[in-house]
Amino acid sequence: MSGKAFRYDTAAPVLVTGATGYVAGWLIRRLLAEGFTVHAAVRDPDNAEKLAHLRRLERDLPGRLKFFRADLLKDGSYTEAMQTCRVVFHTASPFASVVNDPQRDLVDPALNGTRNVLASVERTETVERVVLTSSCAAIFGDVADIALAPDGILTEEVWNTSSNLDHQPYNYSKTLAEREAWRIVGTQTRWRLVAVNPGLVIGPALSSAPTSESFNIVRQLGDGSVKAGVPRYEIGMVDVRDVAEAHLRAGFLQRAEGRHIVYAEVLSLIAMSCILRRHFGDAWPFPRRVLPKWLVWLLGPVVNPMLDRAMVARNMGYSWRADNSKSRRALGLDYRPLAPALVAMFEQMVAAGLVPPGTGPGGPGLAPASADAAQEGEAAREGQLSGRRVVRGAPPVVETVPGALVAK
């Protein structure tokens, strides 16, 4: 969280694509807390169960929420939802590590979906800025690539050049989609593009059935899948609420431009396990040791299709380093510690039945966090008010954000 708060001009509505997604939920919460009218693009606006958590947000916060039917692969399906909007937050994109057809399941939705949304932007004169949810996956393909970056550190100038349909297809899809967005924005001068490139996003979801791949990673740490040990793998991670805040500021701060690496800390799989064990004890079979790379290389493909030998060779045992100073400077982000986010995420998964109940000391007595509890706890911790953000422990510094956005 940042020690500076911002006042936003909420006169014009904003569009959030992929509104039922993990990051999108928290972004919509922030927008509604500020008093925006949010046009939420979803596949099925009649699916009451899937939209219930967003309806609760509208009930509890001062902003307004309007749902629109849209499909990433259907030309023009975002045009109606975009009418009169000043800012478009394009968060919709699949995130999965194991798919049957990478072209169909990852590349086509990411690339063609981006083209589709930006085609609607071209037809909508009121849009002045687009915020693209990209990823650090568009900056590097394998952790081994980082050694080739200038000074061995990832920056916004670095692009992923090692991924393809057969190796790291998710990373490949994010790279193609972001490159295409920058190509399209370069053909005109009316609207501006700002990209948010988060690391691995963790923390509780607002929906009761989260689908982000990060939940699969955390689930495996507690369900016994990797109780024998984990590979030496590390990556930059960030609280989902900081990612939402990054999007909000990228959408309205005049100084926001280009790409922004967004992460708080670098954690390894064994460090994540240690955080969970420190909080929950031995109630779940969290792994206690790091497996040697040769063993993971030999047996990984047998036990997990994601761990093919190229993946192991180029990602296990390397250091992950990236520079997040631009996000701190341009967006004013002051990142949350990750341990509380990881604990809250695991508690929510237990409550949702995504992880078997703990059997050791403290397991049955755990009071897990539901999606509603996550939302209520967040409001209490942040002290959010309409049009203002109050930061505990420091007097709020309030910056007014101009209503007019100038596309440069």
Tab-separated table of N, CA, C and O in Angstrom, residues 276-392:
chain	number	residue	atom	x	y	z
A	276	LEU	N	3.769	-21.157	5.275
A	276	LEU	CA	2.521	-21.849	5.616
A	276	LEU	C	2.698	-22.722	6.858
A	276	LEU	O	1.826	-22.765	7.728
A	277	ARG	N	3.821	-23.430	6.967
A	277	ARG	CA	4.031	-24.282	8.142
A	277	ARG	C	4.190	-23.448	9.410
A	277	ARG	O	3.739	-23.827	10.487
A	278	ARG	N	4.850	-22.295	9.260
A	278	ARG	CA	5.035	-21.435	10.424
A	278	ARG	C	3.684	-20.974	10.974
A	278	ARG	O	3.517	-20.820	12.188
A	279	HIS	N	2.713	-20.781	10.089
A	279	HIS	CA	1.393	-20.320	10.531
A	279	HIS	C	0.492	-21.476	10.960
A	279	HIS	O	-0.209	-21.374	11.968
A	280	PHE	N	0.492	-22.575	10.198
A	280	PHE	CA	-0.465	-23.655	10.420
A	280	PHE	C	0.136	-24.878	11.123
A	280	PHE	O	-0.591	-25.821	11.432
A	281	GLY	N	1.445	-24.864	11.350
A	281	GLY	CA	2.075	-26.024	11.965
A	281	GLY	C	2.061	-27.223	11.031
A	281	GLY	O	2.203	-27.084	9.813
A	282	ASP	N	1.865	-28.412	11.604
A	282	ASP	CA	1.895	-29.642	10.823
A	282	ASP	C	0.495	-30.155	10.478
A	282	ASP	O	0.307	-31.344	10.216
A	283	ALA	N	-0.481	-29.248	10.457
A	283	ALA	CA	-1.853	-29.659	10.141
A	283	ALA	C	-1.989	-30.133	8.699
A	283	ALA	O	-2.884	-30.908	8.377
A	284	TRP	N	-1.104	-29.650	7.826
A	284	TRP	CA	-1.089	-30.086	6.427
A	284	TRP	C	0.327	-30.546	6.068
A	284	TRP	O	1.312	-30.087	6.670
A	285	PRO	N	0.461	-31.409	5.081
A	285	PRO	CA	1.779	-31.986	4.761
A	285	PRO	C	2.628	-31.065	3.882
A	285	PRO	O	3.009	-31.418	2.754
A	286	PHE	N	2.925	-29.885	4.385
A	286	PHE	CA	3.755	-28.957	3.628
A	286	PHE	C	5.149	-29.555	3.429
A	286	PHE	O	5.728	-30.124	4.358
A	287	PRO	N	5.721	-29.433	2.229
A	287	PRO	CA	7.053	-30.014	1.984
A	287	PRO	C	8.117	-29.359	2.851
A	287	PRO	O	8.054	-28.164	3.147
A	288	ARG	N	9.119	-30.164	3.211
A	288	ARG	CA	10.174	-29.695	4.098
A	288	ARG	C	11.544	-29.644	3.435
A	288	ARG	O	12.488	-29.151	4.037
A	289	ARG	N	11.676	-30.167	2.239
A	289	ARG	CA	13.010	-30.199	1.658
A	289	ARG	C	12.973	-29.844	0.175
A	289	ARG	O	11.938	-29.932	-0.485
A	290	VAL	N	14.135	-29.420	-0.313
A	290	VAL	CA	14.320	-29.102	-1.721
A	290	VAL	C	14.906	-30.326	-2.410
A	290	VAL	O	15.911	-30.890	-1.965
A	291	LEU	N	14.261	-30.753	-3.489
A	291	LEU	CA	14.735	-31.918	-4.223
A	291	LEU	C	15.907	-31.544	-5.122
A	291	LEU	O	15.930	-30.450	-5.700
A	292	PRO	N	16.880	-32.436	-5.266
A	292	PRO	CA	17.993	-32.147	-6.182
A	292	PRO	C	17.495	-32.041	-7.617
A	292	PRO	O	16.566	-32.749	-8.025
A	293	LYS	N	18.141	-31.164	-8.375
A	293	LYS	CA	17.678	-30.896	-9.736
A	293	LYS	C	17.730	-32.145	-10.606
A	293	LYS	O	16.821	-32.379	-11.427
A	294	TRP	N	18.742	-32.990	-10.430
A	294	TRP	CA	18.859	-34.184	-11.269
A	294	TRP	C	17.662	-35.119	-11.055
A	294	TRP	O	17.187	-35.761	-11.995
A	295	LEU	N	17.165	-35.163	-9.809
A	295	LEU	CA	16.038	-36.035	-9.518
A	295	LEU	C	14.750	-35.484	-10.141
A	295	LEU	O	13.940	-36.239	-10.693
A	296	VAL	N	14.581	-34.159	-10.055
A	296	VAL	CA	13.412	-33.541	-10.669
A	296	VAL	C	13.465	-33.710	-12.187
A	296	VAL	O	12.459	-34.001	-12.839
A	297	TRP	N	14.655	-33.555	-12.757
A	297	TRP	CA	14.819	-33.718	-14.211
A	297	TRP	C	14.481	-35.148	-14.634
A	297	TRP	O	13.847	-35.366	-15.670
A	298	LEU	N	14.870	-36.124	-13.801
A	298	LEU	CA	14.661	-37.528	-14.149
A	298	LEU	C	13.201	-37.943	-13.972
A	298	LEU	O	12.613	-38.593	-14.845
A	299	LEU	N	12.600	-37.562	-12.843
A	299	LEU	CA	11.265	-38.059	-12.505
A	299	LEU	C	10.144	-37.061	-12.747
A	299	LEU	O	8.976	-37.441	-12.784
A	300	GLY	N	10.469	-35.779	-12.902
A	300	GLY	CA	9.450	-34.750	-13.064
A	300	GLY	C	8.446	-35.044	-14.163
A	300	GLY	O	7.227	-34.991	-13.936
A	301	PRO	N	8.898	-35.378	-15.381
A	301	PRO	CA	7.942	-35.637	-16.460
A	301	PRO	C	7.017	-36.827	-16.185
A	301	PRO	O	5.930	-36.908	-16.744
A	302	VAL	N	7.446	-37.728	-15.308
A	302	VAL	CA	6.640	-38.901	-15.006
A	302	VAL	C	5.480	-38.549	-14.079
A	302	VAL	O	4.355	-39.037	-14.247
A	303	VAL	N	5.747	-37.671	-13.115
A	303	VAL	CA	4.742	-37.369	-12.101
A	303	VAL	C	3.943	-36.103	-12.396
A	303	VAL	O	2.871	-35.900	-11.837
A	304	ASN	N	4.457	-35.220	-13.271
A	304	ASN	CA	3.772	-33.965	-13.552
A	304	ASN	C	4.074	-33.547	-14.987
A	304	ASN	O	5.218	-33.262	-15.319
A	305	PRO	N	3.054	-33.501	-15.850
A	305	PRO	CA	3.309	-33.149	-17.245
A	305	PRO	C	3.881	-31.760	-17.432
A	305	PRO	O	4.489	-31.457	-18.457
A	306	MET	N	3.686	-30.884	-16.445
A	306	MET	CA	4.239	-29.535	-16.533
A	306	MET	C	5.761	-29.545	-16.410
A	306	MET	O	6.448	-28.677	-16.942
A	307	LEU	N	6.292	-30.547	-15.694
A	307	LEU	CA	7.730	-30.590	-15.422
A	307	LEU	C	8.464	-31.384	-16.498
A	307	LEU	O	9.127	-32.384	-16.209
A	308	ASP	N	8.370	-30.929	-17.748
A	308	ASP	CA	9.154	-31.605	-18.777
A	308	ASP	C	10.624	-31.237	-18.593
A	308	ASP	O	10.972	-30.317	-17.843
A	309	ARG	N	11.492	-31.927	-19.266
A	309	ARG	CA	12.930	-31.776	-18.992
A	309	ARG	C	13.463	-30.404	-19.398
A	309	ARG	O	14.366	-29.874	-18.749
A	310	ALA	N	12.903	-29.817	-20.443
A	310	ALA	CA	13.320	-28.463	-20.808
A	310	ALA	C	12.920	-27.464	-19.731
A	310	ALA	O	13.685	-26.556	-19.391
A	311	MET	N	11.728	-27.630	-19.180
A	311	MET	CA	11.262	-26.758	-18.103
A	311	MET	C	12.183	-26.864	-16.893
A	311	MET	O	12.600	-25.846	-16.310
A	312	VAL	N	12.512	-28.089	-16.506
A	312	VAL	CA	13.391	-28.282	-15.349
A	312	VAL	C	14.766	-27.706	-15.616
A	312	VAL	O	15.344	-26.982	-14.788
A	313	ALA	N	15.325	-27.998	-16.786
A	313	ALA	CA	16.689	-27.571	-17.096
A	313	ALA	C	16.836	-26.059	-17.092
A	313	ALA	O	17.864	-25.527	-16.656
A	314	ARG	N	15.799	-25.342	-17.534
A	314	ARG	CA	15.929	-23.901	-17.724
A	314	ARG	C	15.267	-23.055	-16.630
A	314	ARG	O	15.294	-21.824	-16.692
A	315	ASN	N	14.679	-23.708	-15.624
A	315	ASN	CA	13.993	-22.934	-14.587
A	315	ASN	C	14.367	-23.304	-13.164
A	315	ASN	O	14.219	-22.476	-12.263
A	316	MET	N	14.801	-24.503	-12.931
A	316	MET	CA	15.117	-24.925	-11.574
A	316	MET	C	16.580	-24.614	-11.240
A	316	MET	O	17.483	-24.913	-12.010
A	317	GLY	N	16.775	-23.991	-10.077
A	317	GLY	CA	18.130	-23.717	-9.623
A	317	GLY	C	18.691	-22.379	-10.044
A	317	GLY	O	19.872	-22.107	-9.827
A	318	TYR	N	17.859	-21.526	-10.638
A	318	TYR	CA	18.314	-20.199	-11.066
A	318	TYR	C	17.733	-19.112	-10.158
A	318	TYR	O	16.684	-19.290	-9.540
A	319	SER	N	18.415	-17.965	-10.136
A	319	SER	CA	17.945	-16.830	-9.335
A	319	SER	C	17.056	-15.924	-10.176
A	319	SER	O	17.357	-15.661	-11.348
A	320	TRP	N	15.954	-15.459	-9.573
A	320	TRP	CA	15.013	-14.561	-10.246
A	320	TRP	C	15.274	-13.146	-9.758
A	320	TRP	O	15.187	-12.853	-8.564
A	321	ARG	N	15.593	-12.242	-10.690
A	321	ARG	CA	15.907	-10.859	-10.325
A	321	ARG	C	15.204	-9.915	-11.297
A	321	ARG	O	15.253	-10.116	-12.513
A	322	ALA	N	14.548	-8.908	-10.762
A	322	ALA	CA	13.859	-7.921	-11.595
A	322	ALA	C	13.819	-6.587	-10.858
A	322	ALA	O	13.906	-6.532	-9.621
A	323	ASP	N	13.702	-5.521	-11.608
A	323	ASP	CA	13.685	-4.158	-11.074
A	323	ASP	C	12.247	-3.642	-11.075
A	323	ASP	O	11.654	-3.447	-12.138
A	324	ASN	N	11.675	-3.430	-9.891
A	324	ASN	CA	10.305	-2.916	-9.802
A	324	ASN	C	10.268	-1.433	-9.459
A	324	ASN	O	9.223	-0.898	-9.054
A	325	SER	N	11.387	-0.731	-9.634
A	325	SER	CA	11.454	0.669	-9.202
A	325	SER	C	10.524	1.568	-10.009
A	325	SER	O	10.024	2.572	-9.489
A	326	LYS	N	10.260	1.224	-11.271
A	326	LYS	CA	9.363	2.075	-12.054
A	326	LYS	C	7.953	2.042	-11.473
A	326	LYS	O	7.282	3.077	-11.401
A	327	SER	N	7.485	0.869	-11.042
A	327	SER	CA	6.139	0.795	-10.463
A	327	SER	C	6.063	1.567	-9.153
A	327	SER	O	5.028	2.157	-8.824
A	328	ARG	N	7.145	1.566	-8.410
A	328	ARG	CA	7.166	2.334	-7.158
A	328	ARG	C	7.169	3.831	-7.452
A	328	ARG	O	6.481	4.614	-6.790
A	329	ARG	N	7.950	4.212	-8.439
A	329	ARG	CA	8.109	5.633	-8.752
A	329	ARG	C	6.908	6.188	-9.510
A	329	ARG	O	6.312	7.195	-9.101
A	330	ALA	N	6.525	5.555	-10.611
A	330	ALA	CA	5.485	6.111	-11.480
A	330	ALA	C	4.078	5.886	-10.929
A	330	ALA	O	3.199	6.734	-11.105
A	331	LEU	N	3.867	4.738	-10.287
A	331	LEU	CA	2.534	4.421	-9.773
A	331	LEU	C	2.418	4.645	-8.270
A	331	LEU	O	1.331	4.519	-7.711
A	332	GLY	N	3.544	4.954	-7.618
A	332	GLY	CA	3.505	5.221	-6.177
A	332	GLY	C	3.204	4.004	-5.345
A	332	GLY	O	2.684	4.122	-4.225
A	333	LEU	N	3.540	2.806	-5.835
A	333	LEU	CA	3.230	1.584	-5.100
A	333	LEU	C	4.211	1.359	-3.957
A	333	LEU	O	5.415	1.568	-4.101
A	334	ASP	N	3.685	0.928	-2.842
A	334	ASP	CA	4.468	0.513	-1.682
A	334	ASP	C	3.936	-0.858	-1.315
A	334	ASP	O	2.873	-0.980	-0.719
A	335	TYR	N	4.675	-1.900	-1.669
A	335	TYR	CA	4.115	-3.246	-1.688
A	335	TYR	C	3.865	-3.834	-0.304
A	335	TYR	O	4.625	-3.607	0.632
A	336	ARG	N	2.807	-4.619	-0.225
A	336	ARG	CA	2.469	-5.364	0.984
A	336	ARG	C	3.418	-6.542	1.151
A	336	ARG	O	3.871	-7.120	0.159
A	337	PRO	N	3.669	-6.976	2.376
A	337	PRO	CA	4.399	-8.230	2.581
A	337	PRO	C	3.569	-9.408	2.093
A	337	PRO	O	2.328	-9.369	2.122
A	338	LEU	N	4.233	-10.457	1.643
A	338	LEU	CA	3.529	-11.565	1.008
A	338	LEU	C	3.018	-12.626	1.975
A	338	LEU	O	2.063	-13.336	1.660
A	339	ALA	N	3.650	-12.765	3.123
A	339	ALA	CA	3.250	-13.845	4.031
A	339	ALA	C	1.762	-13.771	4.401
A	339	ALA	O	1.058	-14.787	4.330
A	340	PRO	N	1.231	-12.612	4.807
A	340	PRO	CA	-0.203	-12.573	5.139
A	340	PRO	C	-1.095	-12.931	3.948
A	340	PRO	O	-2.143	-13.559	4.115
A	341	ALA	N	-0.698	-12.520	2.752
A	341	ALA	CA	-1.486	-12.838	1.560
A	341	ALA	C	-1.500	-14.335	1.296
A	341	ALA	O	-2.535	-14.914	0.953
A	342	LEU	N	-0.357	-14.981	1.470
A	342	LEU	CA	-0.265	-16.420	1.242
A	342	LEU	C	-1.095	-17.186	2.268
A	342	LEU	O	-1.808	-18.142	1.931
A	343	VAL	N	-1.034	-16.761	3.516
A	343	VAL	CA	-1.821	-17.408	4.569
A	343	VAL	C	-3.320	-17.248	4.302
A	343	VAL	O	-4.093	-18.204	4.394
A	344	ALA	N	-3.742	-16.032	3.961
A	344	ALA	CA	-5.166	-15.790	3.686
A	344	ALA	C	-5.637	-16.601	2.484
A	344	ALA	O	-6.762	-17.108	2.462
A	345	MET	N	-4.782	-16.731	1.501
A	345	MET	CA	-5.108	-17.511	0.305
A	345	MET	C	-5.333	-18.980	0.662
A	345	MET	O	-6.308	-19.605	0.236
A	346	PHE	N	-4.449	-19.532	1.486
A	346	PHE	CA	-4.569	-20.933	1.868
A	346	PHE	C	-5.801	-21.157	2.733
A	346	PHE	O	-6.527	-22.144	2.571
A	347	GLU	N	-6.053	-20.246	3.657
A	347	GLU	CA	-7.253	-20.355	4.494
A	347	GLU	C	-8.515	-20.381	3.641
A	347	GLU	O	-9.438	-21.171	3.890
A	348	GLN	N	-8.567	-19.521	2.645
A	348	GLN	CA	-9.735	-19.479	1.781
A	348	GLN	C	-9.895	-20.785	1.006
A	348	GLN	O	-11.011	-21.278	0.822
A	349	MET	N	-8.787	-21.359	0.567
A	349	MET	CA	-8.849	-22.615	-0.175
A	349	MET	C	-9.351	-23.757	0.702
A	349	MET	O	-10.105	-24.619	0.251
A	350	VAL	N	-8.952	-23.757	1.961
A	350	VAL	CA	-9.468	-24.765	2.897
A	350	VAL	C	-10.968	-24.589	3.077
A	350	VAL	O	-11.743	-25.553	3.045
A	351	ALA	N	-11.406	-23.340	3.243
A	351	ALA	CA	-12.826	-23.070	3.434
A	351	ALA	C	-13.651	-23.498	2.233
A	351	ALA	O	-14.784	-23.956	2.364
A	352	ALA	N	-13.061	-23.360	1.038
A	352	ALA	CA	-13.778	-23.707	-0.189
A	352	ALA	C	-13.681	-25.184	-0.531
A	352	ALA	O	-14.266	-25.630	-1.521
A	353	GLY	N	-12.945	-25.949	0.283
A	353	GLY	CA	-12.789	-27.370	0.011
A	353	GLY	C	-11.797	-27.685	-1.082
A	353	GLY	O	-11.750	-28.813	-1.593
A	354	LEU	N	-10.971	-26.704	-1.462
A	354	LEU	CA	-9.963	-26.928	-2.496
A	354	LEU	C	-8.736	-27.638	-1.958
A	354	LEU	O	-7.930	-28.161	-2.721
A	355	VAL	N	-8.588	-27.628	-0.632
A	355	VAL	CA	-7.522	-28.354	0.057
A	355	VAL	C	-8.182	-29.212	1.122
A	355	VAL	O	-9.087	-28.732	1.826
A	356	PRO	N	-7.793	-30.469	1.275
A	356	PRO	CA	-8.398	-31.309	2.315
A	356	PRO	C	-8.227	-30.700	3.694
A	356	PRO	O	-7.237	-30.006	3.963
A	357	PRO	N	-9.165	-30.935	4.606
A	357	PRO	CA	-9.045	-30.402	5.968
A	357	PRO	C	-7.766	-30.887	6.626
A	357	PRO	O	-7.323	-32.013	6.402
A	358	GLY	N	-7.164	-30.022	7.427
A	358	GLY	CA	-5.959	-30.409	8.141
A	358	GLY	C	-6.259	-31.462	9.183
A	358	GLY	O	-7.324	-31.488	9.794
A	359	THR	N	-5.292	-32.344	9.396
A	359	THR	CA	-5.483	-33.422	10.363
A	359	THR	C	-4.577	-33.297	11.575
A	359	THR	O	-4.770	-33.982	12.565
A	360	GLY	N	-3.601	-32.420	11.498
A	360	GLY	CA	-2.674	-32.264	12.609
A	360	GLY	C	-3.173	-31.222	13.587
A	360	GLY	O	-4.294	-30.732	13.488
A	361	PRO	N	-2.317	-30.835	14.555
A	361	PRO	CA	-2.704	-29.831	15.537
A	361	PRO	C	-3.101	-28.523	14.856
A	361	PRO	O	-2.398	-28.026	13.985
A	362	GLY	N	-4.225	-28.013	15.225
A	362	GLY	CA	-4.683	-26.740	14.686
A	362	GLY	C	-5.525	-26.885	13.443
A	362	GLY	O	-6.166	-25.931	13.025
A	363	GLY	N	-5.532	-28.059	12.823
A	363	GLY	CA	-6.278	-28.222	11.573
A	363	GLY	C	-7.770	-28.066	11.752
A	363	GLY	O	-8.362	-27.131	11.231
A	364	PRO	N	-8.425	-28.954	12.515
A	364	PRO	CA	-9.881	-28.849	12.640
A	364	PRO	C	-10.334	-27.560	13.298
A	364	PRO	O	-11.449	-27.114	13.085
A	365	GLY	N	-9.462	-26.951	14.109
A	365	GLY	CA	-9.872	-25.739	14.804
A	365	GLY	C	-9.656	-24.468	14.024
A	365	GLY	O	-9.967	-23.391	14.493
A	366	LEU	N	-9.113	-24.586	12.819
A	366	LEU	CA	-8.832	-23.408	12.026
A	366	LEU	C	-10.122	-22.710	11.621
A	366	LEU	O	-11.067	-23.344	11.176
A	367	ALA	N	-10.157	-21.394	11.754
A	367	ALA	CA	-11.302	-20.607	11.277
A	367	ALA	C	-10.925	-20.022	9.927
A	367	ALA	O	-10.307	-18.969	9.850
A	368	PRO	N	-11.249	-20.724	8.837
A	368	PRO	CA	-10.786	-20.276	7.528
A	368	PRO	C	-11.526	-19.040	7.044
A	368	PRO	O	-12.627	-18.739	7.484
A	369	ALA	N	-10.870	-18.367	6.088
A	369	ALA	CA	-11.422	-17.121	5.561
A	369	ALA	C	-12.232	-17.385	4.315
A	369	ALA	O	-11.758	-17.989	3.375
A	370	SER	N	-13.473	-16.929	4.300
A	370	SER	CA	-14.303	-17.034	3.111
A	370	SER	C	-14.028	-15.844	2.207
A	370	SER	O	-13.310	-14.916	2.561
A	371	ALA	N	-14.651	-15.843	1.012
A	371	ALA	CA	-14.503	-14.703	0.113
A	371	ALA	C	-15.091	-13.444	0.749
A	371	ALA	O	-14.525	-12.361	0.657
A	372	ASP	N	-16.233	-13.585	1.436
A	372	ASP	CA	-16.830	-12.434	2.106
A	372	ASP	C	-15.907	-11.907	3.203
A	372	ASP	O	-15.741	-10.701	3.371
A	373	ALA	N	-15.303	-12.822	3.953
A	373	ALA	CA	-14.406	-12.398	5.029
A	373	ALA	C	-13.197	-11.679	4.472
A	373	ALA	O	-12.712	-10.707	5.049
A	374	ALA	N	-12.713	-12.145	3.331
A	374	ALA	CA	-11.577	-11.476	2.700
A	374	ALA	C	-11.939	-10.047	2.343
A	374	ALA	O	-11.169	-9.109	2.566
A	375	GLN	N	-13.129	-9.870	1.801
A	375	GLN	CA	-13.586	-8.543	1.411
A	375	GLN	C	-13.779	-7.651	2.636
A	375	GLN	O	-13.321	-6.509	2.672
A	376	GLU	N	-14.434	-8.180	3.664
A	376	GLU	CA	-14.693	-7.373	4.855
A	376	GLU	C	-13.399	-7.028	5.585
A	376	GLU	O	-13.209	-5.913	6.064
A	377	GLY	N	-12.490	-8.011	5.668
A	377	GLY	CA	-11.216	-7.754	6.317
A	377	GLY	C	-10.402	-6.715	5.586
A	377	GLY	O	-9.740	-5.878	6.192
A	378	GLU	N	-10.478	-6.761	4.269
A	378	GLU	CA	-9.755	-5.778	3.474
A	378	GLU	C	-10.271	-4.379	3.740
A	378	GLU	O	-9.509	-3.428	3.905
A	379	ALA	N	-11.565	-4.223	3.800
A	379	ALA	CA	-12.138	-2.902	4.055
A	379	ALA	C	-11.710	-2.385	5.417
A	379	ALA	O	-11.385	-1.207	5.582
A	380	ALA	N	-11.694	-3.268	6.413
A	380	ALA	CA	-11.308	-2.846	7.760
A	380	ALA	C	-9.838	-2.454	7.819
A	380	ALA	O	-9.465	-1.467	8.445
A	381	ARG	N	-8.987	-3.234	7.126
A	381	ARG	CA	-7.551	-2.954	7.177
A	381	ARG	C	-7.198	-1.674	6.447
A	381	ARG	O	-6.387	-0.879	6.906
A	382	GLU	N	-7.797	-1.459	5.277
A	382	GLU	CA	-7.391	-0.326	4.475
A	382	GLU	C	-8.120	0.954	4.834
A	382	GLU	O	-7.678	2.048	4.516
A	383	GLY	N	-9.283	0.826	5.490
A	383	GLY	CA	-10.048	2.019	5.813
A	383	GLY	C	-10.454	2.791	4.572
A	383	GLY	O	-10.389	4.015	4.541
A	384	GLN	N	-10.857	2.065	3.521
A	384	GLN	CA	-11.178	2.741	2.275
A	384	GLN	C	-12.509	3.472	2.395
A	384	GLN	O	-13.487	2.953	2.911
A	385	LEU	N	-12.520	4.695	1.852
A	385	LEU	CA	-13.722	5.502	1.789
A	385	LEU	C	-13.936	5.928	0.345
A	385	LEU	O	-13.021	5.882	-0.472
A	386	SER	N	-15.124	6.332	0.042
A	386	SER	CA	-15.400	6.790	-1.316
A	386	SER	C	-14.534	7.992	-1.644
A	386	SER	O	-14.537	8.992	-0.935
A	387	GLY	N	-13.764	7.881	-2.740
A	387	GLY	CA	-12.954	8.989	-3.214
A	387	GLY	C	-11.695	9.227	-2.419
A	387	GLY	O	-10.945	10.151	-2.669
A	388	ARG	N	-11.411	8.359	-1.453
A	388	ARG	CA	-10.248	8.620	-0.618
A	388	ARG	C	-9.703	7.320	-0.085
A	388	ARG	O	-10.448	6.393	0.196
A	389	ARG	N	-8.393	7.274	0.087
A	389	ARG	CA	-7.784	6.097	0.659
A	389	ARG	C	-7.007	6.492	1.898
A	389	ARG	O	-6.117	7.326	1.834
A	390	VAL	N	-7.348	5.926	3.017
A	390	VAL	CA	-6.718	6.266	4.278
A	390	VAL	C	-5.702	5.199	4.625
A	390	VAL	O	-6.026	4.014	4.658
A	391	VAL	N	-4.474	5.613	4.882
A	391	VAL	CA	-3.416	4.668	5.200
A	391	VAL	C	-3.119	4.733	6.679
A	391	VAL	O	-2.822	5.799	7.218
A	392	ARG	N	-3.205	3.590	7.335
A	392	ARG	CA	-2.973	3.564	8.774
A	392	ARG	C	-1.523	3.881	9.087
A	392	ARG	O	-0.615	3.464	8.392
